Amino acid sequence: MLAMAPAVTWGYAGVSPSWEECRGVAMVMTQQYLTGELSVILGEIQAAAATEACVRQAWDLRLEVESAPVTALPSVAARALALINGLCWESLARGDTTTFARQAAICAELYEFGVCAHLLDEELTREHRLPGGDFREEARQMAENTEGQVPEPRDEEISEAQIAVHWREEEYFSPSARFIGQANASDPAIFERFAEDKFPECFREYADLLTWDSYWHTTLDTSNAPFWKWFVGGRLNACYNCVDRHLATDRNKAALIWVPEPESADPVTITYQELYRRVNEFAALLRDFCGLRAGDRVTLHMPMVPELPVVMLTCARLGVIHSQVFGGFSGGACGHRIADSGSQVLITMDGYYRSGELTDHKVKADEAIHTARQEGQEVGKVLVWRRHPGQYASKTPMAEGRDFFVDELLTRYRDQVVAPVSMPAEAPLFIMYSSGTTGRPKGCQHSTGGYLAYVAGTSRYYQDIHRDDTYWCMADIGWITGHSYIVYGPLALGTTSVIYEGVPNYPDAGRPWRIAERLGVTIFHTSPTAIRMLRKVGPEEPKKYSYHFKHMTTVGEPIEPEVWRWYHSVVGKGEAVIVDTWWQTENGGFLGSTLPALQPMKPGSCGPGVLGIYPVIRDEDGNEVKAGSGKAGNICIRNPWPGVFQTVWGDPDRYLDTYYRKYCKNPDSTDWRDWPYFANDGAVQAADGYYRILGRVDDVINVAGHRLGTKEIESAALTVEEIAEAAAVPVVDELRGRVVEMYVSLKPGVTPSKEIEGKVDTAIETEIGKIARPKTVWIVADMPKTRSGKIMRRVIASVSNFTDVGDVSTLANPEIVDEIRHHVQAQKAARGEVPRELTAEEAAEIKAFGQTE
Ligand code: WTA
């Protein structure tokens, strides 16, 4: 393979006009190829080395290669050969024949390399001149330019602090004057109003955005800390606030615009008046046909159709607690949640469009009911919406007396009006189970008054939603993002919220931008995963469409600065502000972000705590980790806020244990200052007060006692031009405890090569340090992902460690797991890299890696 490379480049060079030139081009290419190849072989030597001293020698040689002229390559190769030769004999002496075989193979590779390098060198010494200059000098310069900066050798000892700050400080980006001029929050006096000494009364400003049936007497009741109660004594109805109250001024304005996935179907507009009619009729149905009352729970398992917000708002109208399970989840997953919440009614749909297919969704209802029954919960009624009313899209039979078509039932409730039930502010509005594929799901219970106030306030100031905006959050309503920032926040503010049924790249990567253009979307909101994916499959697509966003959001994961910049310059056309919003299912709304007209953006950092949120980073012993120290720690919120969940449904101990016990010094205290909220995320705070979220505390790889944020490593890999997605996972290692293995997928049209692997290696070494150098870079066709698009690092980590990958049935692409496993494990076995059997703790750690529960 190696020996063929010069021949290939010679052949390629043959297309150039003159023989001299061809030869010159071929030589430059060969030189580059050989430099890259030697670097890769040295990387293999490092990986195969048994001692740190040997790793260091190989590393030094690698540095030399980067800057060596071609004439020096044979000599470097000879020294590398001596090094690996010595290792070979040591392995043989130890009786480790597998390692010996692998090292011997590297020797052979090197020998072949030496021959090629010599040949090239001979050619070069014949002193051929190219038109316009000395070829050797040109070759050298070209090689230097294309190889980029030679990394400085780093000190052997790298402190944790140094590693934490290795993610280069990024430049600031400012909002345009045009954006500032129209922003809801453009007067810095707002920071004063939300200053810490104004807590908790500052949040009246958010609550005052709502219409209350009766005003509250206590803004924050801490008597049963940390089970916080907000706006106690106040009463309101969430549906009234999102629908009825807008009728007076905006009756015929679009509340929702629904975009079906099939592009042949036109978008459907639902005005506030129409929404009002639908929630009233459905409320009559839920009340009279299902007998539901305030405080009852109902499970929803619905896709991205307007009927979903209709159902949620209807429940809110009656004070019924809804629990929407993400439509992509399996029937079994839905069944556990039915049982946990004690729902007697399930609301679902027969099917929906996804990637061009009309899926059979109703079949999951039968599985869900079966699972719930096994857990002791009977479901009396299943309400089935039909994607095309009047036509049943599922092959699953309707169970007589249990399953009902909603479109048929609704005819009985035409034009009925049901008064909104006035609910106490602290009554639960909904339960949202936190994401993850294993472990018992946690039902995060959210309140009516505090939650609605918080999402309305943050939608107004951080999303900058105005009544006349067309706002599109391309997330699923089945996640907290959709609840807060597709349904409750935007509708409470009386704006127009767009709902899209399908996948972003159906039928192609231009779809989101066509929707934006057609509907005149002004605010766009999505996840880093979607941004990465759209960047991967259609980097030039946004340029083809004439939409104009004033504002864009990212949420859900850390976003790599590279990706952020594409979002800003290509999707946002350099005009839109970006808010990177850090928060969680548990939180109801944003915790960390920039106030778009008043605080500059910084790629890769979410920003400071949002208005009224006072975060702190603590180490394991509870000491504060100061801003600018460069150290990572556990991010906590020192104060409660109105959007925070009230408890884990049915499991208050888990609520206490997971979020509050760790940093509470006095469990009897009723002072909120004694109960910081532990977010279970790692973070670093820069001197400017901006936080960089490193991911869940378990998303950390501990290499030789150094905590490395997977996101930092991945971000470094993403600076390599050819890389589309990257995931770093830990592999149990005898010498260093854990080492990093890197999985990358490439942009379309890029062919996998050792050169790319070498580039990833170099990027990580350069950006973070050799401590983070991956043991192997695996180029894969795709990453295993959840239905919400998060990369399942747990699954990849299990492959790398030869442990059980666990249940992958809820993944979006389960088939990729076997493909990756065969590829990776076969190669590892061939290289003698099958790890010893893991201890129970190690196996548990791998299994939990990157899990969000
Ligand atoms: C991560 C999604 C970095 C974090 C709203 C958190 C983020 C978890 C960001 C919650 C962000 C969320 N930057 N990381 N902007 N937003 N995360 O519950 O680890 O699905 O704890 O809520 O996602 O995920 P969840």
Coordinates of C-alpha atoms in Angstrom, one line a residue, residues 452-835:
L452 CA -45.0 29.7 33.6
A453 CA -43.6 32.9 35.0
Y454 CA -40.0 31.7 34.5
V455 CA -40.5 30.5 30.9
A456 CA -42.4 33.7 30.0
G457 CA -39.7 35.9 31.5
T458 CA -36.8 34.1 29.8
S459 CA -38.7 33.9 26.5
R460 CA -39.1 37.6 26.6
Y461 CA -35.6 38.6 27.6
Y462 CA -33.4 35.8 26.3
Q463 CA -35.3 34.6 23.3
D464 CA -36.2 38.2 22.6
I465 CA -39.7 37.1 21.6
H466 CA -42.0 39.9 20.5
R467 CA -45.7 39.4 19.6
D468 CA -45.0 39.9 15.9
D469 CA -42.1 37.5 15.7
T470 CA -42.3 34.2 13.9
Y471 CA -40.5 31.9 16.2
W472 CA -39.3 28.5 15.4
C473 CA -37.8 26.1 17.9
M474 CA -36.7 23.0 15.9
A475 CA -36.8 20.7 19.0
D476 CA -39.3 18.1 20.0
I477 CA -42.1 19.0 22.3
G478 CA -41.4 15.7 24.0
W479 CA -38.3 17.3 25.6
I480 CA -38.3 20.1 28.2
T481 CA -37.0 22.5 25.5
G482 CA -40.2 22.0 23.5
H483 CA -42.5 22.3 26.6
S484 CA -40.8 25.6 27.7
Y485 CA -39.8 27.1 24.4
I486 CA -42.2 25.9 21.8
V487 CA -45.4 25.8 23.8
Y488 CA -45.6 27.6 27.2
G489 CA -43.1 30.4 26.9
P490 CA -43.9 31.6 23.3
L491 CA -47.7 31.2 23.7
A492 CA -47.7 33.0 27.1
L493 CA -46.2 35.9 25.2
G494 CA -48.8 35.7 22.4
T495 CA -46.3 35.1 19.6
T496 CA -46.4 32.7 16.6
S497 CA -44.7 29.4 17.3
V498 CA -43.7 27.1 14.4
I499 CA -43.9 23.3 14.8
Y500 CA -42.2 21.0 12.3
E501 CA -43.3 17.4 12.1
G502 CA -40.2 15.8 10.6
V503 CA -36.5 15.4 10.6
P504 CA -34.3 18.4 9.7
N505 CA -32.7 16.9 6.6
Y506 CA -35.8 15.5 5.0
P507 CA -35.9 15.5 2.0
D508 CA -32.5 17.3 2.0
A509 CA -30.4 19.6 4.2
G510 CA -32.0 22.6 2.7
R511 CA -35.4 21.9 4.3
P512 CA -35.0 24.0 7.5
W513 CA -33.9 27.0 5.4
R514 CA -36.8 26.6 3.0
I515 CA -39.2 26.6 5.9
A516 CA -37.6 29.6 7.4
E517 CA -37.8 31.4 4.1
R518 CA -41.4 30.5 3.4
L519 CA -42.7 31.4 6.9
G520 CA -40.5 34.4 7.4
V521 CA -39.0 33.0 10.6
T522 CA -37.2 35.6 12.7
I523 CA -36.0 33.5 15.6
F524 CA -34.5 30.1 15.2
H525 CA -33.7 27.7 18.0
T526 CA -32.0 24.3 17.8
S527 CA -29.4 21.9 19.3
P528 CA -25.7 21.6 18.5
T529 CA -26.3 18.1 17.2
A530 CA -28.7 19.4 14.6
I531 CA -26.3 22.2 13.7
R532 CA -23.4 19.8 13.4
M533 CA -25.6 17.5 11.3
L534 CA -26.7 20.3 9.0
R535 CA -23.2 21.5 8.7
K536 CA -22.0 18.0 7.8
V537 CA -24.6 17.3 5.1
G538 CA -25.2 20.7 3.6
P539 CA -22.7 23.3 4.6
E540 CA -23.6 25.6 1.8
E541 CA -27.3 25.2 1.9
P542 CA -28.3 28.2 4.0
K543 CA -26.7 30.5 1.4
K544 CA -29.3 29.4 -1.1
Y545 CA -32.3 30.8 0.8
S546 CA -33.2 34.4 1.6
Y547 CA -34.4 34.1 5.1
H548 CA -33.2 36.5 7.8
F549 CA -32.9 35.5 11.5
K550 CA -32.5 38.2 14.0
H551 CA -31.8 35.7 16.8
M552 CA -30.7 32.1 17.2
T553 CA -30.5 29.7 20.1
T554 CA -28.5 26.6 20.9
V555 CA -29.4 24.3 23.7
G556 CA -28.7 20.9 25.2
E557 CA -25.1 20.3 24.8
P558 CA -21.9 22.2 24.7
I559 CA -21.3 23.6 21.2
E560 CA -17.8 23.4 19.8
P561 CA -16.5 26.9 18.8
E562 CA -15.9 25.6 15.2
V563 CA -19.5 24.7 14.9
W564 CA -20.7 27.9 16.6
R565 CA -18.9 29.9 14.1
W566 CA -20.6 28.1 11.2
Y567 CA -23.9 28.6 12.9
H568 CA -23.1 32.3 13.3
S569 CA -21.7 33.1 9.9
V570 CA -23.5 30.7 7.6
V571 CA -26.9 30.0 9.2
G572 CA -27.1 33.4 10.9
K573 CA -25.5 35.1 7.9
G574 CA -23.5 37.1 10.4
E575 CA -26.6 39.1 11.3
A576 CA -28.2 37.1 14.0
V577 CA -27.3 37.1 17.7
I578 CA -26.8 33.7 19.3
V579 CA -27.7 32.6 22.8
D580 CA -26.1 29.4 24.0
T581 CA -28.5 28.4 26.7
W582 CA -27.4 26.0 29.4
W583 CA -30.1 24.4 31.5
Q584 CA -31.8 21.0 32.3
T585 CA -35.1 19.2 32.4
E586 CA -35.1 19.8 36.1
N587 CA -34.7 23.6 35.7
G588 CA -37.8 24.5 33.6
G589 CA -35.8 27.3 31.8
F590 CA -32.4 28.8 31.1
L591 CA -29.8 29.0 33.8
G592 CA -26.7 30.2 31.9
S593 CA -26.7 32.4 28.8
T594 CA -26.0 35.9 27.5
L595 CA -28.6 38.6 27.5
P596 CA -28.4 39.1 23.8
A597 CA -28.4 42.9 23.5
L598 CA -26.3 43.5 26.6
Q599 CA -23.7 40.9 26.8
P600 CA -21.4 39.8 24.0
M601 CA -21.3 36.2 22.7
K602 CA -18.4 34.0 23.2
P603 CA -18.3 30.7 21.1
G604 CA -18.3 27.6 23.3
S605 CA -19.3 29.4 26.5
C606 CA -23.0 29.7 27.5
G607 CA -22.3 32.9 29.3
P608 CA -22.9 34.0 32.9
G609 CA -25.8 33.1 35.1
V610 CA -29.0 34.5 33.7
L611 CA -31.0 37.2 35.5
G612 CA -31.7 36.2 39.0
I613 CA -29.5 33.1 38.9
Y614 CA -26.4 33.1 41.0
P615 CA -24.2 30.1 40.1
V616 CA -21.0 29.0 41.9
I617 CA -18.5 26.3 41.0
R618 CA -17.5 24.0 43.9
D619 CA -14.9 21.3 44.2
E620 CA -15.6 17.9 45.7
D621 CA -14.9 19.3 49.2
G622 CA -17.4 22.1 48.8
N623 CA -14.7 24.9 48.4
E624 CA -15.5 27.5 45.9
V625 CA -13.6 27.4 42.6
K626 CA -12.9 31.0 41.6
A627 CA -13.6 32.5 38.2
G628 CA -10.4 32.7 36.1
S629 CA -8.6 30.0 38.2
G630 CA -8.8 27.8 35.1
K631 CA -10.0 24.9 37.3
A632 CA -13.1 22.9 36.6
G633 CA -15.6 21.8 39.3
N634 CA -19.2 21.2 39.9
I635 CA -21.5 24.0 38.9
C636 CA -24.2 24.7 41.5
I637 CA -26.9 27.4 41.7
R638 CA -26.8 29.1 45.0
N639 CA -30.5 30.2 45.0
P640 CA -33.8 28.7 44.1
W641 CA -35.7 30.2 41.1
P642 CA -39.3 30.0 40.0
G643 CA -38.8 27.5 37.2
V644 CA -37.0 24.9 39.2
F645 CA -38.8 21.5 39.6
Q646 CA -40.6 20.8 42.8
T647 CA -39.6 17.2 43.3
V648 CA -39.0 13.9 41.6
W649 CA -42.5 12.5 41.2
G650 CA -43.1 9.9 43.9
D651 CA -39.5 10.0 45.1
P652 CA -38.6 13.0 47.2
D653 CA -35.5 11.2 48.6
R654 CA -34.1 11.0 45.1
Y655 CA -34.7 14.7 44.6
L656 CA -32.8 15.4 47.8
D657 CA -30.0 12.9 47.2
T658 CA -29.3 13.8 43.6
Y659 CA -29.5 17.6 43.7
Y660 CA -29.4 19.0 47.2
R661 CA -27.6 16.7 49.8
K662 CA -24.1 17.0 48.3
Y663 CA -23.5 20.6 49.3
C664 CA -26.0 21.2 52.1
K665 CA -24.2 21.8 55.4
N666 CA -27.3 22.0 57.5
P667 CA -30.2 19.7 56.6
D668 CA -32.5 21.4 59.1
S669 CA -32.1 24.8 57.7
T670 CA -35.0 26.7 56.1
D671 CA -32.7 29.4 54.7
W672 CA -32.2 29.0 50.9
R673 CA -28.6 29.9 51.3
D674 CA -27.9 26.6 52.8
W675 CA -29.3 24.6 49.9
P676 CA -27.3 25.1 46.7
Y677 CA -28.7 23.2 43.8
F678 CA -26.1 20.7 42.5
A679 CA -26.6 20.5 38.7
N680 CA -24.5 17.4 38.2
D681 CA -22.6 19.2 35.5
G682 CA -18.9 20.1 35.3
A683 CA -17.9 23.6 34.4
V684 CA -15.1 26.2 34.2
Q685 CA -15.6 29.9 34.8
A686 CA -13.4 32.3 32.9
A687 CA -12.2 35.5 34.4
D688 CA -15.0 37.4 32.5
G689 CA -17.6 35.4 34.4
Y690 CA -18.7 33.2 31.5
Y691 CA -19.2 29.5 32.1
R692 CA -18.1 26.8 29.9
I693 CA -20.1 23.7 30.6
L694 CA -18.0 20.5 30.3
G695 CA -20.9 18.1 30.4
R696 CA -22.3 15.9 33.1
V697 CA -19.9 15.2 35.8
D698 CA -19.6 11.7 34.5
D699 CA -18.7 12.9 31.1
V700 CA -15.1 13.3 32.3
I701 CA -12.2 11.1 31.4
N702 CA -9.6 10.8 34.1
V703 CA -6.3 10.2 32.3
A704 CA -3.4 9.7 34.8
G705 CA -5.2 11.7 37.4
H706 CA -6.1 14.5 35.1
R707 CA -9.8 15.3 34.5
L708 CA -10.4 15.8 30.8
G709 CA -13.7 17.1 29.6
T710 CA -14.8 15.0 26.7
K711 CA -16.1 18.1 25.0
E712 CA -12.8 19.7 25.1
I713 CA -11.1 16.8 23.4
E714 CA -14.0 16.6 20.9
S715 CA -13.8 20.3 20.2
A716 CA -10.1 20.0 19.4
A717 CA -10.8 17.1 17.0
L718 CA -13.4 19.2 15.3
T719 CA -10.9 21.8 14.3
V720 CA -9.7 19.3 11.7
E721 CA -11.4 20.4 8.6
E722 CA -12.5 16.9 7.4
I723 CA -14.2 16.0 10.7
A724 CA -18.0 16.2 11.0
E725 CA -18.6 14.7 14.5
A726 CA -16.4 13.5 17.2
A727 CA -16.8 11.6 20.5
A728 CA -14.2 10.8 23.1
V729 CA -14.5 7.8 25.4
P730 CA -12.4 6.3 28.1
V731 CA -10.6 3.0 27.8
V732 CA -9.3 1.3 30.8
D733 CA -5.5 1.3 30.6
E734 CA -2.9 -0.3 32.8
L735 CA -0.5 2.6 32.8
R736 CA -2.6 5.7 32.9
G737 CA -5.8 4.5 34.5
R738 CA -7.8 5.6 31.5
V739 CA -6.8 6.7 28.1
V740 CA -8.9 8.4 25.5
E741 CA -10.2 6.8 22.4
M742 CA -11.6 9.0 19.7
Y743 CA -14.4 8.3 17.4
V744 CA -14.9 10.6 14.4
S745 CA -17.2 10.7 11.4
L746 CA -16.1 12.6 8.3
K747 CA -17.8 15.2 6.2
P748 CA -19.4 13.9 3.0
G749 CA -17.0 13.2 0.2
V750 CA -14.0 12.8 2.5
T751 CA -12.2 9.4 2.3
P752 CA -11.0 7.9 5.5
S753 CA -7.2 7.9 5.8
K754 CA -4.4 7.6 8.2
E755 CA -3.5 11.1 7.4
I756 CA -6.8 12.3 8.9
E757 CA -6.3 10.1 12.0
G758 CA -2.9 11.7 12.3
K759 CA -4.4 15.2 12.0
V760 CA -6.9 14.5 14.8
D761 CA -4.0 13.3 17.0
T762 CA -2.1 16.4 16.3
A763 CA -5.0 18.7 16.9
I764 CA -5.7 17.2 20.3
E765 CA -2.1 17.3 21.3
T766 CA -1.8 20.9 20.1
E767 CA -5.0 22.2 21.7
I768 CA -4.9 20.2 25.0
G769 CA -1.6 18.5 25.5
K770 CA -0.3 15.1 25.0
I771 CA -2.0 13.8 28.1
A772 CA -5.2 13.9 26.1
R773 CA -3.6 12.2 23.1
P774 CA -6.0 9.5 21.9
K775 CA -4.8 5.9 22.0
T776 CA -6.6 5.4 18.7
V777 CA -8.7 7.4 16.4
W778 CA -11.5 5.4 14.9
I779 CA -13.1 6.7 11.7
V780 CA -16.7 5.5 11.7
A781 CA -19.6 6.0 9.3
D782 CA -21.9 7.4 11.9
M783 CA -22.3 7.6 15.7
P784 CA -24.9 5.7 17.7
K785 CA -27.4 8.4 18.7
T786 CA -30.6 8.7 20.8
R787 CA -33.7 9.7 19.1
S788 CA -33.1 13.2 20.3
G789 CA -29.8 13.2 18.5
K790 CA -27.3 12.9 21.4
I791 CA -24.3 10.7 20.8
M792 CA -24.4 7.7 23.0
R793 CA -20.9 7.7 24.4
R794 CA -21.8 4.9 26.8
V795 CA -22.3 2.6 23.8
I796 CA -19.1 3.5 22.1
A797 CA -17.2 3.3 25.4
S798 CA -18.5 -0.3 25.8
V799 CA -17.3 -1.2 22.4
S800 CA -13.8 0.2 23.1
N801 CA -13.7 -1.7 26.4
F802 CA -15.2 -4.9 25.1
T803 CA -18.1 -4.7 27.6
D804 CA -21.7 -5.3 27.0
V805 CA -23.3 -2.4 25.1
G806 CA -26.6 -2.8 26.9
D807 CA -30.0 -2.0 25.6
V808 CA -29.6 -0.1 22.3
S809 CA -33.2 -0.6 21.1
T810 CA -34.2 3.0 21.9
L811 CA -31.4 4.4 19.7
A812 CA -32.2 6.2 16.5
N813 CA -29.8 4.0 14.6
P814 CA -29.2 0.7 16.5
E815 CA -27.8 -1.0 13.5
I816 CA -24.7 1.1 13.5
V817 CA -23.6 -0.4 16.9
D818 CA -22.8 -3.8 15.4
E819 CA -21.0 -2.2 12.5
I820 CA -18.7 -0.2 14.8
R821 CA -18.2 -3.1 17.1
H822 CA -17.0 -5.4 14.4
H823 CA -14.7 -2.9 12.9
V824 CA -13.2 -1.7 16.1
Q825 CA -12.9 -5.0 18.0
A826 CA -11.5 -6.9 15.1
Q827 CA -8.7 -4.4 14.7
K828 CA -8.1 -4.2 18.4
A829 CA -7.8 -8.0 18.5
A830 CA -5.4 -8.0 15.6
R831 CA -3.2 -5.5 17.4
G832 CA -3.3 -7.5 20.7
E833 CA -5.3 -4.7 22.4
V834 CA -8.0 -6.7 24.0
P835 CA -8.1 -5.3 27.6

